[in-house]
Amino acid sequence: MINPDHNFRWHKVKNGLLHFAIVNLHIQKNETGNEIIEDYSGYKYSSDLMDVRHEGFNTWKTGLRNGLEFALSHSSDFWTIKINGFCASYMDTNATILGYTGVLAFIKETNIVISNLEEVENFVFMSWNDGMINKIPNFNELTFTSDV
């Protein structure tokens, strides 16, 4: 079962649109190298939100993983991040929002600094533009792709 103490919630309204996600991550420093472990539990947060299991939601999972890889690239230490799950809504969430929520959760837990965070957040707000909703974010280049 997901430990709710590891939940990180981000939501913001911009241009009349809600941007929302909750990620549940266990972040721990290690000595050997960065590692992201995807261990989706299928825990259901509420009747209105996603029941995320190992199968499905590949675009959103890739967006979250890309966000975490971006955050890891800004740290001089090595980390193990275990993704336990995420909470999302079809109306207010996409892969870019999930990825950015992962970035913010990592920053909060580790106190790393990402100098272009405001630029990254502006990139997130662009993710609701026509044709971008189902795209995969590249947080390093601030571009979108359709490859999963």
XYZ file of N, CA, C and O in Angstrom:
592
model
N 0.832 -1.187 0.000
C 0.000 0.000 0.000
C 0.877 1.251 0.000
O 1.941 1.274 0.586
N 0.399 2.278 -0.637
C 1.128 3.537 -0.733
C 1.154 4.219 0.623
O 0.149 4.302 1.317
N 2.330 4.727 0.995
C 2.476 5.516 2.211
C 2.088 6.960 1.870
O 2.793 7.629 1.122
N 0.993 7.470 2.435
C 0.564 8.827 2.088
C 1.560 9.908 2.517
O 1.492 11.031 2.024
N 2.501 9.575 3.388
C 3.528 10.538 3.780
C 4.447 10.882 2.619
O 5.159 11.877 2.663
N 4.448 10.057 1.570
C 5.303 10.281 0.408
C 4.564 10.993 -0.723
O 5.087 11.135 -1.816
N 3.318 11.410 -0.471
C 2.546 12.136 -1.488
C 3.078 13.552 -1.639
O 3.386 14.216 -0.656
N 3.168 13.999 -2.883
C 3.469 15.394 -3.169
C 2.415 15.884 -4.147
O 2.218 15.292 -5.200
N 1.741 16.956 -3.788
C 0.652 17.496 -4.597
C 1.079 18.837 -5.202
O 1.651 19.674 -4.523
N 0.768 19.016 -6.505
C 0.954 20.315 -7.140
C -0.315 20.642 -7.893
O -0.876 19.791 -8.606
N -0.783 21.853 -7.727
C -1.903 22.342 -8.514
C -1.780 23.851 -8.652
O -1.314 24.535 -7.754
N -2.147 24.305 -9.819
C -2.090 25.727 -10.114
C -3.075 26.017 -11.239
O -3.223 25.223 -12.161
N -3.736 27.148 -11.140
C -4.631 27.581 -12.209
C -3.894 28.637 -13.029
O -3.354 29.597 -12.483
N -3.864 28.429 -14.334
C -3.219 29.372 -15.248
C -4.082 29.443 -16.500
O -4.450 28.405 -17.062
N -4.392 30.650 -16.933
C -5.228 30.864 -18.115
C -6.566 30.128 -18.002
O -7.074 29.580 -18.976
N -7.109 30.077 -16.798
C -8.400 29.448 -16.571
C -8.377 27.934 -16.540
O -9.423 27.298 -16.441
N -7.203 27.328 -16.628
C -7.081 25.871 -16.624
C -6.397 25.403 -15.346
O -5.361 25.947 -14.947
N -6.957 24.365 -14.726
C -6.321 23.762 -13.568
C -5.247 22.794 -14.036
O -5.461 22.017 -14.968
N -4.105 22.860 -13.412
C -3.009 21.916 -13.635
C -2.841 21.182 -12.315
O -2.570 21.822 -11.288
N -3.006 19.855 -12.318
C -3.072 19.111 -11.066
C -2.424 17.734 -11.185
O -2.613 17.039 -12.181
N -1.693 17.343 -10.161
C -1.213 15.964 -10.033
C -0.720 15.743 -8.614
O -0.327 16.674 -7.916
N -0.758 14.488 -8.208
C -0.126 14.028 -6.968
C 0.786 12.884 -7.362
O 0.371 11.977 -8.102
N 2.020 12.928 -6.911
C 2.928 11.802 -7.116
C 3.298 11.238 -5.752
O 3.388 11.967 -4.769
N 3.484 9.943 -5.708
C 3.907 9.292 -4.478
C 5.255 8.653 -4.771
O 5.341 7.682 -5.529
N 6.301 9.253 -4.202
C 7.676 8.827 -4.461
C 8.387 8.540 -3.145
O 8.179 9.240 -2.157
N 9.230 7.548 -3.162
C 10.151 7.324 -2.044
C 11.546 7.649 -2.600
O 12.014 7.000 -3.541
N 12.178 8.672 -2.033
C 13.463 9.170 -2.539
C 14.523 8.931 -1.482
O 14.356 9.322 -0.324
N 15.609 8.291 -1.898
C 16.679 7.955 -0.961
C 18.032 8.119 -1.644
O 18.211 7.712 -2.790
N 18.966 8.722 -0.934
C 20.323 8.884 -1.465
C 20.990 7.512 -1.533
O 20.746 6.648 -0.696
N 21.820 7.309 -2.575
C 22.626 6.089 -2.639
C 24.027 6.451 -3.112
O 24.293 7.577 -3.501
N 24.921 5.499 -3.106
C 26.332 5.758 -3.400
C 26.774 5.312 -4.787
O 27.876 5.640 -5.211
N 25.916 4.584 -5.511
C 26.398 3.949 -6.740
C 25.926 4.596 -8.038
O 26.616 4.518 -9.040
N 24.753 5.189 -8.054
C 24.239 5.788 -9.286
C 22.757 6.066 -9.168
O 22.086 5.550 -8.282
N 22.252 6.875 -10.077
C 20.832 7.198 -10.058
C 20.009 6.016 -10.547
O 20.406 5.312 -11.480
N 18.860 5.824 -9.903
C 17.984 4.715 -10.254
C 16.535 5.162 -10.054
O 16.201 5.766 -9.042
N 15.702 4.849 -11.042
C 14.265 5.091 -10.931
C 13.584 3.729 -11.010
O 13.750 2.996 -11.987
N 12.848 3.407 -9.966
C 12.133 2.129 -9.881
C 10.643 2.423 -9.990
O 10.097 3.171 -9.183
N 9.992 1.836 -10.988
C 8.557 2.029 -11.151
C 7.836 0.860 -10.499
O 7.946 -0.270 -10.942
N 7.127 1.142 -9.418
C 6.444 0.112 -8.631
C 5.004 0.563 -8.373
O 4.616 0.779 -7.237
N 4.248 0.707 -9.451
C 2.875 1.196 -9.334
C 2.018 0.182 -8.585
O 1.957 -0.976 -8.942
N 1.360 0.644 -7.546
C 0.628 -0.236 -6.654
C -0.813 -0.477 -7.067
O -1.422 -1.442 -6.632
N -1.378 0.429 -7.851
C -2.782 0.321 -8.183
C -3.685 0.876 -7.106
O -4.895 0.733 -7.161
N -3.106 1.537 -6.123
C -3.894 2.143 -5.042
C -4.791 3.221 -5.612
O -4.343 4.081 -6.364
N -6.040 3.199 -5.285
C -6.998 4.184 -5.797
C -7.151 5.304 -4.775
O -7.548 5.073 -3.652
N -6.831 6.521 -5.186
C -6.911 7.671 -4.288
C -8.352 8.059 -3.985
O -8.692 8.393 -2.881
N -9.202 8.081 -4.988
C -10.613 8.403 -4.783
C -11.392 7.906 -5.987
O -10.810 7.490 -6.985
N -12.693 7.980 -5.916
C -13.508 7.464 -7.014
C -13.376 8.290 -8.287
O -13.706 7.823 -9.365
N -12.882 9.522 -8.190
C -12.787 10.389 -9.361
C -11.430 10.350 -10.043
O -11.261 10.918 -11.112
N -10.460 9.719 -9.447
C -9.095 9.803 -9.947
C -8.563 8.442 -10.371
O -9.172 7.409 -10.121
N -7.413 8.440 -11.015
C -6.861 7.261 -11.655
C -6.498 6.145 -10.678
O -6.029 6.394 -9.585
N -6.690 4.931 -11.146
C -6.239 3.734 -10.442
C -5.055 3.217 -11.260
O -5.223 2.499 -12.234
N -3.853 3.615 -10.913
C -2.676 3.364 -11.739
C -2.011 2.047 -11.330
O -1.597 1.884 -10.195
N -1.927 1.165 -12.283
C -1.272 -0.128 -12.077
C -0.060 -0.210 -13.009
O 0.284 0.745 -13.673
N 0.550 -1.369 -13.057
C 1.751 -1.540 -13.884
C 1.444 -1.396 -15.373
O 2.272 -0.918 -16.132
N 0.266 -1.800 -15.812
C -0.099 -1.728 -17.222
C -0.886 -0.451 -17.497
O -1.718 -0.042 -16.699
N -0.634 0.171 -18.645
C -1.395 1.339 -19.063
C -0.771 2.653 -18.641
O 0.258 2.693 -17.974
N -1.385 3.742 -19.079
C -0.942 5.099 -18.787
C 0.510 5.344 -19.205
O 1.231 6.096 -18.559
N 0.957 4.689 -20.277
C 2.369 4.754 -20.672
C 2.851 6.169 -20.959
O 3.964 6.528 -20.605
N 2.021 6.990 -21.612
C 2.422 8.362 -21.907
C 2.653 9.126 -20.614
O 3.647 9.835 -20.460
N 1.735 8.992 -19.672
C 1.861 9.707 -18.399
C 3.045 9.188 -17.592
O 3.780 9.963 -16.982
N 3.244 7.893 -17.592
C 4.384 7.314 -16.866
C 5.702 7.793 -17.470
O 6.650 8.089 -16.740
N 5.761 7.879 -18.794
C 6.972 8.370 -19.449
C 7.216 9.832 -19.105
O 8.354 10.242 -18.852
N 6.163 10.634 -19.064
C 6.307 12.034 -18.667
C 6.854 12.169 -17.260
O 7.758 12.985 -17.010
N 6.347 11.359 -16.330
C 6.846 11.395 -14.952
C 8.307 10.967 -14.900
O 9.142 11.617 -14.266
N 8.642 9.892 -15.590
C 10.031 9.409 -15.611
C 10.957 10.470 -16.220
O 12.044 10.729 -15.694
N 10.517 11.128 -17.295
C 11.338 12.176 -17.911
C 11.564 13.342 -16.957
O 12.653 13.915 -16.908
N 10.537 13.709 -16.211
C 10.697 14.770 -15.221
C 11.695 14.387 -14.143
O 12.554 15.194 -13.755
N 11.607 13.156 -13.661
C 12.537 12.707 -12.624
C 13.969 12.611 -13.155
O 14.918 12.976 -12.449
N 14.142 12.155 -14.381
C 15.482 12.105 -14.976
C 16.060 13.515 -15.113
O 17.249 13.734 -14.872
N 15.224 14.471 -15.485
C 15.647 15.864 -15.567
C 16.103 16.364 -14.198
O 17.162 16.978 -14.066
N 15.307 16.094 -13.175
C 15.667 16.528 -11.818
C 16.967 15.873 -11.362
O 17.841 16.537 -10.785
N 17.114 14.584 -11.620
C 18.340 13.875 -11.237
C 19.567 14.482 -11.905
O 20.644 14.522 -11.304
N 19.414 14.965 -13.120
C 20.554 15.536 -13.851
C 21.062 16.829 -13.211
O 22.150 17.284 -13.535
N 20.289 17.400 -12.309
C 20.688 18.637 -11.639
C 21.293 18.399 -10.252
O 21.565 19.353 -9.527
N 21.489 17.150 -9.909
C 22.053 16.836 -8.595
C 23.449 16.249 -8.755
O 23.703 15.460 -9.665
N 24.340 16.625 -7.862
C 25.686 16.051 -7.875
C 25.739 14.755 -7.065
O 26.748 14.053 -7.087
N 24.666 14.436 -6.356
C 24.579 13.186 -5.586
C 23.814 12.149 -6.396
O 23.158 12.467 -7.386
N 23.877 10.900 -5.926
C 23.122 9.812 -6.552
C 21.895 9.500 -5.709
O 21.944 9.552 -4.476
N 20.805 9.136 -6.394
C 19.538 8.915 -5.727
C 18.837 7.686 -6.284
O 18.955 7.381 -7.467
N 18.069 7.035 -5.435
C 17.110 6.015 -5.853
C 15.732 6.604 -5.632
O 15.415 7.065 -4.536
N 14.937 6.615 -6.696
C 13.567 7.106 -6.614
C 12.642 5.940 -6.928
O 12.718 5.352 -8.007
N 11.794 5.611 -5.982
C 10.792 4.575 -6.197
C 9.458 5.276 -6.434
O 8.977 6.009 -5.580
N 8.899 5.056 -7.622
C 7.586 5.616 -7.949
C 6.537 4.619 -7.472
O 6.439 3.510 -7.994
N 5.778 5.011 -6.464
C 4.725 4.152 -5.929
C 3.406 4.343 -6.669
O 2.593 3.431 -6.733
N 3.213 5.526 -7.204
C 1.980 5.792 -7.927
C 1.787 7.271 -8.152
O 2.607 8.092 -7.754
N 0.703 7.590 -8.815
C 0.335 8.989 -8.986
C -1.169 9.106 -9.010
O -1.889 8.147 -9.254
N -1.610 10.288 -8.733
C -3.025 10.611 -8.711
C -3.235 11.676 -9.765
O -2.518 12.676 -9.775
N -4.176 11.458 -10.654
C -4.344 12.364 -11.774
C -5.802 12.400 -12.191
O -6.592 11.558 -11.785
N -6.114 13.363 -13.009
C -7.462 13.532 -13.526
C -7.368 13.785 -15.027
O -6.532 14.568 -15.469
N -8.213 13.131 -15.807
C -8.193 13.359 -17.255
C -8.439 14.813 -17.614
O -7.980 15.297 -18.632
N -9.138 15.526 -16.773
C -9.474 16.920 -17.056
C -8.335 17.887 -16.739
O -8.257 18.950 -17.331
N -7.472 17.553 -15.796
C -6.512 18.526 -15.267
C -5.056 18.069 -15.313
O -4.179 18.758 -14.804
N -4.794 16.902 -15.886
C -3.460 16.316 -15.844
C -3.058 15.840 -17.226
O -3.891 15.398 -18.011
N -1.763 15.929 -17.507
C -1.187 15.297 -18.688
C 0.237 14.861 -18.321
O 0.674 15.036 -17.178
N 0.964 14.295 -19.267
C 2.308 13.771 -18.992
C 3.263 14.860 -18.511
O 4.102 14.624 -17.643
N 3.129 16.054 -19.046
C 4.019 17.155 -18.675
C 3.750 17.606 -17.249
O 4.685 17.857 -16.477
N 2.494 17.699 -16.880
C 2.137 18.090 -15.515
C 2.633 17.049 -14.524
O 3.183 17.393 -13.471
N 2.482 15.769 -14.845
C 2.996 14.719 -13.956
C 4.510 14.812 -13.822
O 5.051 14.690 -12.723
N 5.196 15.013 -14.939
C 6.656 15.127 -14.894
C 7.107 16.290 -14.044
O 8.038 16.174 -13.234
N 6.451 17.425 -14.199
C 6.813 18.615 -13.424
C 6.524 18.415 -11.934
O 7.303 18.837 -11.075
N 5.433 17.744 -11.623
C 5.124 17.447 -10.225
C 6.214 16.564 -9.629
O 6.629 16.763 -8.485
N 6.716 15.611 -10.412
C 7.840 14.794 -9.963
C 9.090 15.625 -9.714
O 9.805 15.419 -8.734
N 9.356 16.586 -10.600
C 10.502 17.489 -10.421
C 10.367 18.238 -9.105
O 11.308 18.303 -8.304
N 9.190 18.804 -8.850
C 8.980 19.578 -7.627
C 9.084 18.711 -6.376
O 9.621 19.138 -5.349
N 8.583 17.490 -6.456
C 8.693 16.570 -5.316
C 10.162 16.260 -5.019
O 10.580 16.236 -3.854
N 10.948 16.053 -6.067
C 12.369 15.764 -5.893
C 13.095 16.960 -5.286
O 13.912 16.811 -4.372
N 12.789 18.159 -5.773
C 13.402 19.376 -5.229
C 13.077 19.519 -3.744
O 13.955 19.826 -2.937
N 11.820 19.296 -3.399
C 11.408 19.432 -1.996
C 12.156 18.451 -1.103
O 12.606 18.796 -0.010
N 12.308 17.222 -1.568
C 12.935 16.180 -0.757
C 14.445 16.349 -0.654
O 15.048 16.019 0.363
N 15.084 16.847 -1.698
C 16.551 16.856 -1.757
C 17.176 18.235 -1.609
O 18.389 18.349 -1.450
N 16.368 19.280 -1.762
C 16.852 20.668 -1.699
C 17.812 21.037 -2.822
O 18.603 21.969 -2.679
N 17.757 20.326 -3.957
C 18.577 20.734 -5.097
C 18.004 22.012 -5.688
O 16.852 22.365 -5.431
N 18.804 22.691 -6.477
C 18.381 23.924 -7.121
C 18.401 23.714 -8.633
O 19.383 23.217 -9.182
N 17.303 24.078 -9.270
C 17.226 24.048 -10.729
C 17.050 25.491 -11.166
O 16.010 26.111 -10.911
N 18.065 26.030 -11.808
C 18.098 27.467 -12.091
C 17.016 27.922 -13.070
O 16.568 29.064 -13.003
N 16.581 27.061 -13.966
C 15.591 27.472 -14.969
C 14.186 26.969 -14.627
O 13.364 26.751 -15.510
N 13.879 26.829 -13.341
C 12.601 26.260 -12.928
C 11.404 27.082 -13.411
O 10.385 26.524 -13.798
N 11.525 28.395 -13.430
C 10.426 29.236 -13.910
C 10.174 28.976 -15.397
O 9.027 28.899 -15.846
N 11.236 28.818 -16.158
C 11.107 28.500 -17.585
C 10.455 27.131 -17.782
O 9.617 26.944 -18.668
N 10.825 26.175 -16.937
C 10.229 24.843 -16.997
C 8.734 24.927 -16.681
O 7.913 24.299 -17.365
N 8.367 25.721 -15.677
C 6.951 25.859 -15.343
C 6.175 26.488 -16.494
O 5.056 26.056 -16.799
N 6.725 27.457 -17.174
C 6.067 28.043 -18.345
C 5.875 27.003 -19.443
O 4.852 26.995 -20.138
N 6.856 26.110 -19.598
C 6.754 24.995 -20.543
C 5.567 24.101 -20.162
O 4.806 23.654 -21.027
N 5.389 23.859 -18.876
C 4.280 23.030 -18.395
C 2.942 23.673 -18.768
O 2.026 22.990 -19.233
N 2.832 24.973 -18.597
C 1.580 25.656 -18.917
C 1.268 25.583 -20.414
O 0.109 25.600 -20.813
N 2.288 25.483 -21.248
C 2.082 25.341 -22.699
C 1.548 23.954 -23.063
O 1.058 23.744 -24.170
N 1.626 23.001 -22.158
C 1.267 21.620 -22.476
C -0.224 21.425 -22.725
O -0.630 20.378 -23.212
N -1.051 22.410 -22.414
C -2.478 22.319 -22.732
C -2.796 22.899 -24.104
O -3.934 22.854 -24.548
N -1.803 23.461 -24.784
C -2.040 24.017 -26.124
C -2.477 22.916 -27.080
O -2.177 21.733 -26.889
N -3.152 23.293 -28.140
C -3.639 22.330 -29.127
C -2.523 21.401 -29.593
O -1.440 21.844 -29.954
N -2.803 20.127 -29.577
C -1.861 19.137 -30.075
C -0.788 18.718 -29.094
O -0.048 17.782 -29.352
N -0.674 19.388 -27.952
C 0.393 19.056 -26.992
C -0.089 18.133 -25.880
O 0.712 17.546 -25.179
N -1.391 17.995 -25.731
C -1.946 17.273 -24.586
C -1.426 15.846 -24.493
O -1.123 15.360 -23.419
N -1.318 15.143 -25.593
C -0.905 13.736 -25.573
C 0.568 13.546 -25.909
O 0.993 12.446 -26.239
N 1.350 14.595 -25.816
C 2.770 14.522 -26.148
C 3.610 14.221 -24.914
O 3.204 14.454 -23.785
N 4.811 13.739 -25.162
C 5.774 13.418 -24.108
C 6.706 14.614 -23.939
O 7.274 15.106 -24.907
N 6.897 15.078 -22.695
C 7.786 16.226 -22.481
C 9.255 15.828 -22.446
O 9.616 14.770 -21.941
N 10.079 16.702 -23.011
C 11.530 16.612 -22.849
C 11.909 17.852 -22.045
O 11.936 18.960 -22.580
N 12.142 17.665 -20.758
C 12.383 18.797 -19.873
C 13.759 19.422 -20.075
O 13.960 20.580 -19.726
N 14.689 18.681 -20.633
C 16.018 19.241 -20.896
C 15.974 20.246 -22.034
O 16.617 21.287 -21.978
N 15.237 19.919 -23.084
C 15.169 20.783 -24.254
C 13.896 21.626 -24.299
O 13.738 22.455 -25.189
N 12.974 21.379 -23.355
C 11.684 22.062 -23.306
C 10.943 21.930 -24.641
O 10.497 22.918 -25.233
N 10.836 20.683 -25.082
C 10.137 20.342 -26.310
C 9.230 19.144 -26.036
O 9.317 18.500 -24.996
N 8.382 18.842 -27.015
C 7.473 17.697 -26.915
C 7.758 16.715 -28.043
O 8.180 17.110 -29.118
N 7.483 15.454 -27.773
C 7.601 14.420 -28.778
C 6.411 13.489 -28.637
O 5.711 13.507 -27.628
N 6.154 12.670 -29.643
C 5.057 11.710 -29.550
C 5.561 10.304 -29.278
O 4.793 9.363 -29.224
N 6.872 10.155 -29.095
C 7.454 8.832 -28.852
C 7.298 8.421 -27.394
O 7.550 9.213 -26.492
N 6.857 7.185 -27.177
C 6.773 6.635 -25.825
C 7.890 5.633 -25.661
O 8.213 4.895 -26.516
